[in-house]
mmCIF file of C-alpha atoms and ligand atoms in Angstrom:
data_model
loop_
_atom_site.group_PDB
_atom_site.id
_atom_site.type_symbol
_atom_site.label_atom_id
_atom_site.label_comp_id
_atom_site.label_asym_id
_atom_site.label_seq_id
_atom_site.Cartn_x
_atom_site.Cartn_y
_atom_site.Cartn_z
ATOM 1 C CA MET A 707 31.203 10.226 -29.964
ATOM 2 C CA ARG A 708 33.431 13.403 -28.887
ATOM 3 C CA GLY A 709 30.248 15.608 -29.655
ATOM 4 C CA VAL A 710 28.181 13.683 -26.810
ATOM 5 C CA CYS A 711 30.953 14.185 -24.371
ATOM 6 C CA ARG A 712 31.322 17.915 -24.996
ATOM 7 C CA SER A 713 27.309 18.467 -24.668
ATOM 8 C CA LEU A 714 27.165 16.412 -21.354
ATOM 9 C CA THR A 715 29.941 18.408 -19.801
ATOM 10 C CA ALA A 716 28.690 21.824 -21.002
ATOM 11 C CA ILE A 717 25.680 20.948 -18.435
ATOM 12 C CA PRO A 718 26.750 22.146 -14.887
ATOM 13 C CA ASN A 719 26.159 20.020 -11.967
ATOM 14 C CA MET A 720 24.240 17.439 -13.623
ATOM 15 C CA ASN A 721 23.762 14.703 -11.227
ATOM 16 C CA MET A 722 24.374 11.650 -13.778
ATOM 17 C CA GLY A 723 23.318 8.322 -12.735
ATOM 18 C CA HIS A 724 21.396 9.353 -9.486
ATOM 19 C CA ARG A 725 18.266 7.701 -8.743
ATOM 20 C CA TYR A 726 15.669 8.712 -6.539
ATOM 21 C CA THR A 727 14.664 5.681 -4.498
ATOM 22 C CA GLY A 728 12.031 7.015 -2.067
ATOM 23 C CA LEU A 729 12.009 8.787 1.364
ATOM 24 C CA ILE A 730 13.188 6.094 3.689
ATOM 25 C CA GLU A 731 16.442 6.070 1.510
ATOM 26 C CA ARG A 732 16.642 9.919 1.311
ATOM 27 C CA TYR A 733 15.809 10.618 5.092
ATOM 28 C CA ARG A 734 17.518 6.955 6.419
ATOM 29 C CA ASP A 735 19.450 8.970 9.389
ATOM 30 C CA ARG A 736 16.059 10.326 10.655
ATOM 31 C CA LEU A 737 13.845 7.041 10.429
ATOM 32 C CA PRO A 738 13.753 4.277 12.574
ATOM 33 C CA VAL A 739 15.510 1.757 10.019
ATOM 34 C CA ALA A 740 18.676 -0.580 9.769
ATOM 35 C CA ASP A 741 21.467 -0.465 7.478
ATOM 36 C CA ASP A 742 19.754 -4.091 6.139
ATOM 37 C CA THR A 743 16.360 -3.232 6.455
ATOM 38 C CA ARG A 744 14.598 -4.428 3.350
ATOM 39 C CA LEU A 745 12.872 -1.274 2.002
ATOM 40 C CA ILE A 746 9.286 -1.679 0.622
ATOM 41 C CA SER A 747 9.311 1.539 -1.688
ATOM 42 C CA LEU A 748 7.684 3.057 -4.816
ATOM 43 C CA GLY A 749 9.660 6.016 -4.977
ATOM 44 C CA GLU A 750 7.308 8.184 -2.758
ATOM 45 C CA GLY A 751 8.049 11.754 -1.859
ATOM 46 C CA ALA A 752 9.906 14.734 -3.286
ATOM 47 C CA THR A 753 6.711 15.839 -4.352
ATOM 48 C CA PRO A 754 6.472 19.651 -6.065
ATOM 49 C CA LEU A 755 5.977 22.653 -3.869
ATOM 50 C CA VAL A 756 3.997 24.655 -6.285
ATOM 51 C CA LYS A 757 3.866 28.696 -5.866
ATOM 52 C CA LEU A 758 0.477 29.913 -6.531
ATOM 53 C CA ASN A 759 0.609 33.224 -8.786
ATOM 54 C CA ASN A 760 -2.809 33.398 -10.361
ATOM 55 C CA ILE A 761 -5.191 33.010 -7.361
ATOM 56 C CA PRO A 762 -3.364 35.912 -5.415
ATOM 57 C CA ARG A 763 -3.445 38.168 -8.037
ATOM 58 C CA ALA A 764 -7.165 37.556 -8.775
ATOM 59 C CA PHE A 765 -8.004 38.158 -5.290
ATOM 60 C CA GLY A 766 -5.565 40.938 -4.582
ATOM 61 C CA LEU A 767 -3.886 39.012 -1.839
ATOM 62 C CA ARG A 768 -0.505 40.072 -0.730
ATOM 63 C CA ALA A 769 0.810 36.445 0.265
ATOM 64 C CA GLU A 770 3.671 33.798 -0.784
ATOM 65 C CA LEU A 771 1.420 31.032 -1.272
ATOM 66 C CA TYR A 772 2.359 27.560 -2.021
ATOM 67 C CA VAL A 773 0.648 24.223 -2.421
ATOM 68 C CA LYS A 774 2.681 20.953 -1.666
ATOM 69 C CA TYR A 775 0.992 18.505 -4.142
ATOM 70 C CA GLU A 776 0.985 15.529 -2.418
ATOM 71 C CA GLY A 777 -1.283 13.840 -5.106
ATOM 72 C CA LEU A 778 1.739 13.228 -7.144
ATOM 73 C CA ASN A 779 2.938 10.399 -4.571
ATOM 74 C CA PRO A 780 3.022 6.730 -6.260
ATOM 75 C CA THR A 781 -0.839 6.178 -5.355
ATOM 76 C CA GLY A 782 -1.802 9.712 -5.713
ATOM 77 C CA SER A 783 -2.142 10.623 -1.964
ATOM 78 C CA PHE A 784 0.349 11.592 0.985
ATOM 79 C CA LYS A 785 -0.627 8.487 2.777
ATOM 80 C CA ASP A 786 2.410 6.916 0.688
ATOM 81 C CA ARG A 787 4.951 8.696 2.977
ATOM 82 C CA GLY A 788 4.101 6.762 6.037
ATOM 83 C CA MET A 789 3.060 3.431 4.510
ATOM 84 C CA THR A 790 6.375 3.148 2.925
ATOM 85 C CA LEU A 791 7.842 2.793 6.227
ATOM 86 C CA ALA A 792 4.754 1.220 7.909
ATOM 87 C CA VAL A 793 5.028 -1.692 5.502
ATOM 88 C CA THR A 794 8.828 -1.864 5.678
ATOM 89 C CA LYS A 795 8.687 -2.257 9.689
ATOM 90 C CA ALA A 796 5.692 -4.543 9.167
ATOM 91 C CA VAL A 797 7.660 -6.790 6.720
ATOM 92 C CA GLU A 798 10.780 -6.569 8.734
ATOM 93 C CA GLU A 799 8.851 -7.715 12.109
ATOM 94 C CA GLY A 800 7.860 -10.816 9.933
ATOM 95 C CA ALA A 801 3.978 -9.573 9.152
ATOM 96 C CA ARG A 802 2.529 -11.664 6.343
ATOM 97 C CA ALA A 803 -0.646 -9.670 6.394
ATOM 98 C CA ILE A 804 -1.570 -5.709 7.067
ATOM 99 C CA ILE A 805 -5.193 -4.094 7.697
ATOM 100 C CA CYS A 806 -6.435 -1.034 7.562
ATOM 101 C CA ALA A 807 -10.062 1.042 8.075
ATOM 102 C CA SER A 808 -10.202 3.508 5.497
ATOM 103 C CA THR A 809 -12.237 6.379 3.483
ATOM 104 C CA GLY A 810 -10.036 5.443 0.414
ATOM 105 C CA ASN A 811 -6.825 6.561 0.464
ATOM 106 C CA THR A 812 -5.237 4.650 3.163
ATOM 107 C CA SER A 813 -6.376 1.482 1.276
ATOM 108 C CA ALA A 814 -4.987 2.332 -1.851
ATOM 109 C CA SER A 815 -1.757 2.921 -0.496
ATOM 110 C CA ALA A 816 -1.642 0.136 1.786
ATOM 111 C CA ALA A 817 -2.850 -2.354 -1.023
ATOM 112 C CA ALA A 818 -0.009 -0.990 -3.488
ATOM 113 C CA TYR A 819 2.545 -1.475 -0.941
ATOM 114 C CA ALA A 820 1.390 -5.039 0.232
ATOM 115 C CA ALA A 821 1.695 -5.780 -3.424
ATOM 116 C CA ARG A 822 5.096 -4.528 -3.549
ATOM 117 C CA ALA A 823 6.076 -6.584 -0.390
ATOM 118 C CA GLY A 824 4.140 -9.564 -1.510
ATOM 119 C CA ILE A 825 2.082 -9.612 1.463
ATOM 120 C CA THR A 826 -1.574 -9.562 2.086
ATOM 121 C CA CYS A 827 -3.689 -6.628 2.395
ATOM 122 C CA PHE A 828 -7.113 -6.200 4.015
ATOM 123 C CA VAL A 829 -9.138 -3.378 4.052
ATOM 124 C CA LEU A 830 -12.484 -2.064 5.495
ATOM 125 C CA ILE A 831 -14.366 0.673 3.808
ATOM 126 C CA PRO A 832 -17.344 2.315 4.104
ATOM 127 C CA GLU A 833 -20.143 0.966 1.939
ATOM 128 C CA GLY A 834 -20.884 3.550 -0.852
ATOM 129 C CA LYS A 835 -18.582 6.558 0.484
ATOM 130 C CA ILE A 836 -15.423 5.978 -1.286
ATOM 131 C CA ALA A 837 -14.469 7.509 -4.122
ATOM 132 C CA LEU A 838 -14.470 5.374 -7.371
ATOM 133 C CA GLY A 839 -10.310 5.593 -8.127
ATOM 134 C CA LYS A 840 -9.515 4.698 -4.888
ATOM 135 C CA LEU A 841 -11.875 1.649 -4.946
ATOM 136 C CA ALA A 842 -10.345 0.700 -8.019
ATOM 137 C CA GLN A 843 -6.654 0.984 -6.700
ATOM 138 C CA ALA A 844 -7.515 -1.266 -3.765
ATOM 139 C CA MET A 845 -8.930 -3.705 -6.081
ATOM 140 C CA ILE A 846 -6.373 -3.841 -8.895
ATOM 141 C CA HIS A 847 -3.778 -4.345 -6.201
ATOM 142 C CA GLY A 848 -5.319 -7.175 -4.863
ATOM 143 C CA ALA A 849 -6.626 -6.352 -1.586
ATOM 144 C CA VAL A 850 -9.094 -8.357 0.199
ATOM 145 C CA VAL A 851 -11.809 -5.425 0.077
ATOM 146 C CA ILE A 852 -14.650 -5.687 2.963
ATOM 147 C CA GLN A 853 -17.309 -3.030 2.633
ATOM 148 C CA ILE A 854 -19.069 -2.615 5.869
ATOM 149 C CA GLN A 855 -22.351 -1.310 6.824
ATOM 150 C CA GLY A 856 -21.125 1.713 8.487
ATOM 151 C CA ASN A 857 -18.470 4.609 8.317
ATOM 152 C CA PHE A 858 -15.169 5.085 8.813
ATOM 153 C CA ASP A 859 -15.058 5.046 12.223
ATOM 154 C CA ALA A 860 -17.303 2.055 12.729
ATOM 155 C CA GLY A 861 -14.261 0.502 10.488
ATOM 156 C CA MET A 862 -11.605 1.912 12.601
ATOM 157 C CA ASN A 863 -13.048 0.276 15.917
ATOM 158 C CA LEU A 864 -13.761 -2.964 14.212
ATOM 159 C CA VAL A 865 -9.892 -2.867 12.956
ATOM 160 C CA LYS A 866 -9.092 -2.074 16.489
ATOM 161 C CA GLN A 867 -10.774 -5.064 18.064
ATOM 162 C CA VAL A 868 -9.972 -7.776 15.568
ATOM 163 C CA ALA A 869 -6.380 -7.064 14.953
ATOM 164 C CA SER A 870 -5.081 -8.394 18.328
ATOM 165 C CA GLU A 871 -7.152 -11.883 17.636
ATOM 166 C CA VAL A 872 -5.335 -12.476 14.171
ATOM 167 C CA PRO A 873 -1.975 -12.364 12.479
ATOM 168 C CA VAL A 874 -2.248 -8.957 10.782
ATOM 169 C CA THR A 875 -0.510 -5.571 11.580
ATOM 170 C CA ILE A 876 -2.474 -2.336 11.543
ATOM 171 C CA VAL A 877 -1.633 0.329 9.086
ATOM 172 C CA ASN A 878 -3.564 3.167 10.015
ATOM 173 C CA SER A 879 -1.844 6.283 11.478
ATOM 174 C CA ILE A 880 -2.210 4.670 14.920
ATOM 175 C CA ASN A 881 0.662 2.698 13.491
ATOM 176 C CA PRO A 882 3.656 5.145 14.857
ATOM 177 C CA TYR A 883 5.595 4.343 11.765
ATOM 178 C CA ARG A 884 3.140 6.366 9.563
ATOM 179 C CA LEU A 885 3.762 9.424 11.499
ATOM 180 C CA GLN A 886 7.466 8.918 11.188
ATOM 181 C CA GLY A 887 7.340 8.426 7.268
ATOM 182 C CA GLN A 888 4.617 11.321 7.137
ATOM 183 C CA LYS A 889 6.702 14.175 8.753
ATOM 184 C CA THR A 890 9.280 13.690 5.948
ATOM 185 C CA ALA A 891 6.971 16.283 4.188
ATOM 186 C CA ALA A 892 8.128 18.998 6.373
ATOM 187 C CA PHE A 893 11.625 18.328 5.724
ATOM 188 C CA GLU A 894 11.266 18.543 2.116
ATOM 189 C CA ILE A 895 9.576 21.869 2.431
ATOM 190 C CA ILE A 896 11.889 23.587 4.971
ATOM 191 C CA GLU A 897 14.768 22.160 2.555
ATOM 192 C CA GLU A 898 13.173 24.253 -0.287
ATOM 193 C CA LEU A 899 11.874 27.268 1.353
ATOM 194 C CA GLY A 900 15.362 27.739 3.505
ATOM 195 C CA SER A 901 13.172 28.181 6.539
ATOM 196 C CA ALA A 902 9.745 26.869 7.865
ATOM 197 C CA PRO A 903 6.945 28.644 6.541
ATOM 198 C CA ASP A 904 4.998 31.185 8.443
ATOM 199 C CA TYR A 905 1.664 29.257 8.432
ATOM 200 C CA HIS A 906 0.777 25.562 7.247
ATOM 201 C CA CYS A 907 -2.588 24.523 6.342
ATOM 202 C CA LEU A 908 -3.753 21.046 6.059
ATOM 203 C CA PRO A 909 -6.921 19.342 5.653
ATOM 204 C CA VAL A 910 -7.947 17.154 9.003
ATOM 205 C CA GLY A 911 -9.816 14.070 9.507
ATOM 206 C CA ASN A 912 -8.122 11.791 11.863
ATOM 207 C CA ALA A 913 -5.610 14.743 12.418
ATOM 208 C CA GLY A 914 -2.558 12.126 12.049
ATOM 209 C CA ASN A 915 -1.056 14.285 9.147
ATOM 210 C CA ILE A 916 -1.016 17.516 11.060
ATOM 211 C CA THR A 917 0.304 15.643 13.911
ATOM 212 C CA ALA A 918 3.374 14.393 11.699
ATOM 213 C CA HIS A 919 4.010 17.661 9.796
ATOM 214 C CA TRP A 920 4.336 19.476 13.192
ATOM 215 C CA MET A 921 6.858 16.431 14.441
ATOM 216 C CA GLY A 922 8.697 17.105 11.304
ATOM 217 C CA TYR A 923 8.881 20.902 11.840
ATOM 218 C CA CYS A 924 9.917 20.294 15.504
ATOM 219 C CA GLU A 925 12.737 17.902 14.804
ATOM 220 C CA TYR A 926 14.404 20.285 12.496
ATOM 221 C CA ALA A 927 14.150 23.261 14.727
ATOM 222 C CA ASP A 928 15.186 21.131 17.575
ATOM 223 C CA HIS A 929 18.260 20.153 15.756
ATOM 224 C CA GLY A 930 19.139 23.928 14.761
ATOM 225 C CA ILE A 931 18.427 23.249 11.018
ATOM 226 C CA VAL A 932 15.992 26.114 11.293
ATOM 227 C CA ASN A 933 15.175 28.530 13.774
ATOM 228 C CA ASN A 934 11.469 28.814 13.176
ATOM 229 C CA ARG A 935 8.303 26.851 13.219
ATOM 230 C CA PRO A 936 5.098 27.594 11.573
ATOM 231 C CA VAL A 937 1.481 28.100 12.935
ATOM 232 C CA MET A 938 -0.285 24.738 12.022
ATOM 233 C CA VAL A 939 -4.117 25.519 10.701
ATOM 234 C CA GLY A 940 -6.249 22.490 10.537
ATOM 235 C CA TYR A 941 -9.380 22.742 8.133
ATOM 236 C CA GLN A 942 -12.516 20.767 8.139
ATOM 237 C CA ALA A 943 -15.632 19.925 6.406
ATOM 238 C CA ALA A 944 -18.498 21.571 8.152
ATOM 239 C CA GLY A 945 -20.162 18.191 8.570
ATOM 240 C CA ALA A 946 -17.253 16.233 10.108
ATOM 241 C CA ALA A 947 -15.784 19.065 11.846
ATOM 242 C CA PRO A 948 -15.269 17.732 15.456
ATOM 243 C CA PHE A 949 -12.013 19.962 16.319
ATOM 244 C CA VAL A 950 -14.125 22.736 15.386
ATOM 245 C CA LEU A 951 -16.943 21.712 17.350
ATOM 246 C CA GLY A 952 -14.685 20.617 20.269
ATOM 247 C CA GLU A 953 -16.795 17.189 20.547
ATOM 248 C CA MET A 954 -16.498 13.909 18.604
ATOM 249 C CA VAL A 955 -19.530 13.704 15.893
ATOM 250 C CA ASP A 956 -21.464 10.538 15.553
ATOM 251 C CA GLN A 957 -22.769 11.035 11.904
ATOM 252 C CA PRO A 958 -20.243 12.721 10.099
ATOM 253 C CA GLU A 959 -21.353 13.686 6.423
ATOM 254 C CA THR A 960 -19.348 15.850 3.455
ATOM 255 C CA VAL A 961 -18.861 15.447 -0.274
ATOM 256 C CA ALA A 962 -15.231 15.352 0.920
ATOM 257 C CA THR A 963 -15.249 11.884 1.813
ATOM 258 C CA ALA A 964 -11.801 11.639 2.556
ATOM 259 C CA ILE A 965 -12.256 13.435 5.508
ATOM 260 C CA ARG A 966 -15.765 12.105 6.437
ATOM 261 C CA ILE A 967 -14.524 11.467 10.051
ATOM 262 C CA GLY A 968 -16.041 12.292 13.048
ATOM 263 C CA HIS A 969 -14.085 10.334 15.846
ATOM 264 C CA PRO A 970 -10.351 11.216 14.955
ATOM 265 C CA GLN A 971 -7.791 9.084 15.962
ATOM 266 C CA SER A 972 -5.180 11.544 16.833
ATOM 267 C CA TRP A 973 -7.500 13.781 18.991
ATOM 268 C CA ASP A 974 -5.312 14.535 21.898
ATOM 269 C CA LYS A 975 -2.165 15.046 19.666
ATOM 270 C CA ALA A 976 -3.700 17.324 17.434
ATOM 271 C CA TRP A 977 -5.116 19.486 20.123
ATOM 272 C CA GLN A 978 -1.089 19.602 21.377
ATOM 273 C CA VAL A 979 -0.244 20.792 17.861
ATOM 274 C CA GLN A 980 -2.420 23.501 17.980
ATOM 275 C CA LYS A 981 -1.529 24.845 21.411
ATOM 276 C CA GLU A 982 2.101 24.468 20.904
ATOM 277 C CA SER A 983 2.137 26.223 17.245
ATOM 278 C CA GLY A 984 -0.545 28.659 18.089
ATOM 279 C CA GLY A 985 -2.776 27.649 15.544
ATOM 280 C CA TRP A 986 -6.561 26.914 15.294
ATOM 281 C CA PHE A 987 -9.139 24.849 13.392
ATOM 282 C CA GLU A 988 -12.028 25.823 11.047
ATOM 283 C CA LYS A 989 -14.603 24.293 9.287
ATOM 284 C CA PHE A 990 -15.759 24.884 5.556
ATOM 285 C CA SER A 991 -19.008 24.083 3.495
ATOM 286 C CA ASP A 992 -18.875 21.473 0.740
ATOM 287 C CA GLU A 993 -19.835 24.558 -1.531
ATOM 288 C CA GLU A 994 -16.779 26.284 -0.347
ATOM 289 C CA ILE A 995 -14.755 23.272 -0.647
ATOM 290 C CA LEU A 996 -15.932 22.426 -4.097
ATOM 291 C CA ALA A 997 -15.226 26.294 -5.299
ATOM 292 C CA ALA A 998 -11.776 25.930 -3.881
ATOM 293 C CA GLN A 999 -11.066 22.577 -5.813
ATOM 294 C CA LYS A 1000 -12.451 24.115 -8.962
ATOM 295 C CA LEU A 1001 -10.660 27.393 -8.792
ATOM 296 C CA LEU A 1002 -7.501 25.843 -8.072
ATOM 297 C CA ALA A 1003 -7.887 23.506 -11.468
ATOM 298 C CA GLU A 1004 -9.071 26.395 -13.534
ATOM 299 C CA LYS A 1005 -6.453 29.229 -12.404
ATOM 300 C CA GLU A 1006 -3.678 27.438 -11.749
ATOM 301 C CA GLY A 1007 -3.830 23.858 -13.453
ATOM 302 C CA ILE A 1008 -3.754 21.757 -10.353
ATOM 303 C CA PHE A 1009 -6.488 18.950 -9.694
ATOM 304 C CA CYS A 1010 -6.622 17.878 -6.282
ATOM 305 C CA GLU A 1011 -9.525 15.934 -4.748
ATOM 306 C CA PRO A 1012 -12.282 17.759 -2.668
ATOM 307 C CA ALA A 1013 -11.020 17.097 0.827
ATOM 308 C CA SER A 1014 -7.507 18.310 -0.424
ATOM 309 C CA ALA A 1015 -9.009 21.788 -1.530
ATOM 310 C CA VAL A 1016 -10.116 22.544 2.215
ATOM 311 C CA SER A 1017 -6.788 23.546 3.179
ATOM 312 C CA LEU A 1018 -6.923 26.503 0.265
ATOM 313 C CA ALA A 1019 -10.287 27.441 0.989
ATOM 314 C CA GLY A 1020 -9.310 27.870 4.653
ATOM 315 C CA ALA A 1021 -5.829 29.440 3.428
ATOM 316 C CA LEU A 1022 -7.714 32.108 1.385
ATOM 317 C CA HIS A 1023 -10.598 32.767 3.779
ATOM 318 C CA ASP A 1024 -8.123 33.370 6.508
ATOM 319 C CA LEU A 1025 -5.859 35.658 4.516
ATOM 320 C CA LYS A 1026 -8.797 37.503 3.290
ATOM 321 C CA CYS A 1027 -10.058 38.320 6.987
ATOM 322 C CA GLY A 1028 -6.477 38.897 8.231
ATOM 323 C CA ARG A 1029 -6.281 35.973 10.504
ATOM 324 C CA ILE A 1030 -3.237 35.232 8.494
ATOM 325 C CA PRO A 1031 -1.512 38.595 8.072
ATOM 326 C CA ALA A 1032 -0.677 40.087 4.497
ATOM 327 C CA GLY A 1033 2.679 39.037 3.438
ATOM 328 C CA SER A 1034 2.893 35.652 5.110
ATOM 329 C CA ARG A 1035 4.539 32.541 3.445
ATOM 330 C CA ILE A 1036 2.021 29.907 3.637
ATOM 331 C CA VAL A 1037 1.983 26.235 2.360
ATOM 332 C CA CYS A 1038 -1.095 24.238 1.726
ATOM 333 C CA THR A 1039 -0.850 20.765 1.680
ATOM 334 C CA LEU A 1040 -2.982 19.070 -1.281
ATOM 335 C CA THR A 1041 -3.496 15.644 0.091
ATOM 336 C CA GLY A 1042 -4.644 13.590 -2.774
ATOM 337 C CA HIS A 1043 -5.105 13.504 -6.538
ATOM 338 C CA GLY A 1044 -8.466 14.784 -8.634
ATOM 339 C CA LEU A 1045 -8.390 11.940 -10.494
ATOM 340 C CA LYS A 1046 -9.443 9.948 -7.119
ATOM 341 C CA ASP A 1047 -12.929 11.213 -7.313
ATOM 342 C CA PRO A 1048 -13.802 11.674 -11.046
ATOM 343 C CA ASP A 1049 -17.414 11.412 -10.419
ATOM 344 C CA THR A 1050 -17.178 14.839 -8.247
ATOM 345 C CA ALA A 1051 -14.994 16.320 -10.682
ATOM 346 C CA ILE A 1052 -17.289 15.957 -13.617
ATOM 347 C CA GLN A 1053 -20.525 16.770 -11.842
ATOM 348 C CA GLN A 1054 -19.618 20.031 -10.713
ATOM 349 C CA SER A 1055 -17.888 21.053 -14.108
ATOM 350 C CA ILE A 1056 -20.070 23.589 -15.910
ATOM 351 C CA GLY A 1057 -18.336 23.624 -19.208
ATOM 352 C CA PRO A 1058 -20.611 21.181 -20.981
ATOM 353 C CA VAL A 1059 -19.266 18.637 -23.428
ATOM 354 C CA LEU A 1060 -19.483 19.919 -26.911
ATOM 355 C CA LYS A 1061 -21.220 17.289 -29.388
ATOM 356 C CA ILE A 1062 -20.949 17.798 -32.856
ATOM 357 C CA ARG A 1063 -20.600 16.359 -36.294
ATOM 358 C CA ALA A 1064 -16.868 15.193 -37.387
ATOM 359 C CA GLU A 1065 -16.584 17.730 -39.961
ATOM 360 C CA PRO A 1066 -13.792 20.402 -40.332
ATOM 361 C CA GLU A 1067 -16.341 23.272 -40.309
ATOM 362 C CA ALA A 1068 -18.054 22.187 -37.033
ATOM 363 C CA VAL A 1069 -15.162 22.025 -35.264
ATOM 364 C CA LYS A 1070 -13.944 25.408 -36.168
ATOM 365 C CA ARG A 1071 -17.264 26.982 -35.057
ATOM 366 C CA ALA A 1072 -16.783 25.510 -32.205
ATOM 367 C CA ILE A 1073 -13.613 26.877 -31.248
ATOM 368 C CA LEU A 1074 -14.489 30.436 -32.541
ATOM 369 C CA ASP A 1075 -17.496 30.341 -30.586
ATOM 370 C CA ASN A 1076 -15.765 29.439 -27.344
ATOM 371 C CA LEU A 1077 -12.272 31.418 -27.433
ATOM 372 C CA ALA A 1078 -13.304 33.746 -24.760
ATOM 373 C CA ARG A 1079 -14.328 31.096 -22.286
HETATM 374 N N1 F0G B 414 -6.940 14.391 2.800
HETATM 375 C C1 F0G B 414 -7.046 13.273 2.088
HETATM 376 C C2 F0G B 414 -7.028 13.352 0.654
HETATM 377 C C3 F0G B 414 -7.280 12.072 3.258
HETATM 378 O O1 F0G B 414 -7.333 10.762 2.240
HETATM 379 C C4 F0G B 414 -7.134 12.125 4.496
HETATM 380 C C5 F0G B 414 -7.177 11.007 5.432
HETATM 381 C C6 F0G B 414 -7.029 13.434 4.740
HETATM 382 C C7 F0G B 414 -6.790 14.527 3.784
HETATM 383 C C8 F0G B 414 -6.903 13.443 6.233
HETATM 384 O O2 F0G B 414 -5.473 13.022 6.741
HETATM 385 O O3 F0G B 414 -6.615 11.753 8.586
HETATM 386 O O4 F0G B 414 -4.152 12.261 8.905
HETATM 387 O O5 F0G B 414 -6.059 13.831 9.175
HETATM 388 N N2 F0G B 414 -7.819 10.042 4.725
HETATM 389 C C9 F0G B 414 -7.687 8.777 5.424
HETATM 390 C C10 F0G B 414 -7.798 7.297 4.868
HETATM 391 C C11 F0G B 414 -8.590 8.556 7.003
HETATM 392 O O6 F0G B 414 -8.406 6.445 4.892
HETATM 393 O O7 F0G B 414 -7.646 7.552 3.594
HETATM 394 P P1 F0G B 414 -5.589 12.827 8.505
#
């Protein structure tokens, strides 16, 4: 017994008995919740900010490059940050059901938080254009999955049309609580780095997330917690790039199905972010997006979904061409986990699965033939 006590006291600053219970509790004073609000949480937030070593070295790039691995939220995407607050507020306001249109991650998150809250969840998803993992999540959490013959933009229009006529609360990012929750990612980054980064790079679909991050950075700057703000850079898939083209896209297409969006919901807000932060939008082909996804997985051990990888593709491109100056401190948001879309990961993996006899000699041969791979 005495031995146990000695070993515990020997560990300095050990925060015994502290349980992290999610971002609303963590940032209660910066979010619209009352002391007696029942929080609907799955322990979201507090995701790792990982510094990339191998990739900058491989390209000879001088930069402090971090990824904020939002794929490690409870349902595997950044959506949980906004969803915990949106569902908390919906329940507080008496909702018995929530609804969203989704390219996949919002539906997975909404389904999980609705299950946690004990309410019904309706999700409208585009037929055939949602990654397998996301569909599995919506289904296992018991959401009512409504597949439409149309894309995300059509689904979003339908949700907006019907939600006022039936007793459901919309939990897409047009729900202001979603952005309030999502702004906490910027708080976490500032707290870890001691200041805002010079550049923050994100994939852009509806542009809710880039807007929410800017809100968070501005809030900490306005309250004097830091005295700098990042330049916000939004990257899109070439086939779904309304911000780069400067106009809506009616038939968006990309392998990065999460951001297969042609009519972004936060259009005006995102342009304001671009202007206020001095940032820009750029687009990358599906090939470039998949190459960045693979690079990150192979060189750094981090698996993100295709849409997330456009932030790294963009940051590397802009560093190489000097638009982001050498020596900058950069954060890329990795919005979703790679396991969301196993089909795309398997399709683009060149290393074949070796099929051998179940014998030691065959295993040894397989090892010796592939040591340098
Ligand atoms: N990355 C991933 C993995 C996403 O799922 C999304 C959006 C984005 C980036 C873009 O974020 O819309 O805030 O600019 N997914 C939504 C959904 C549309 O339905 O899951 P945004």
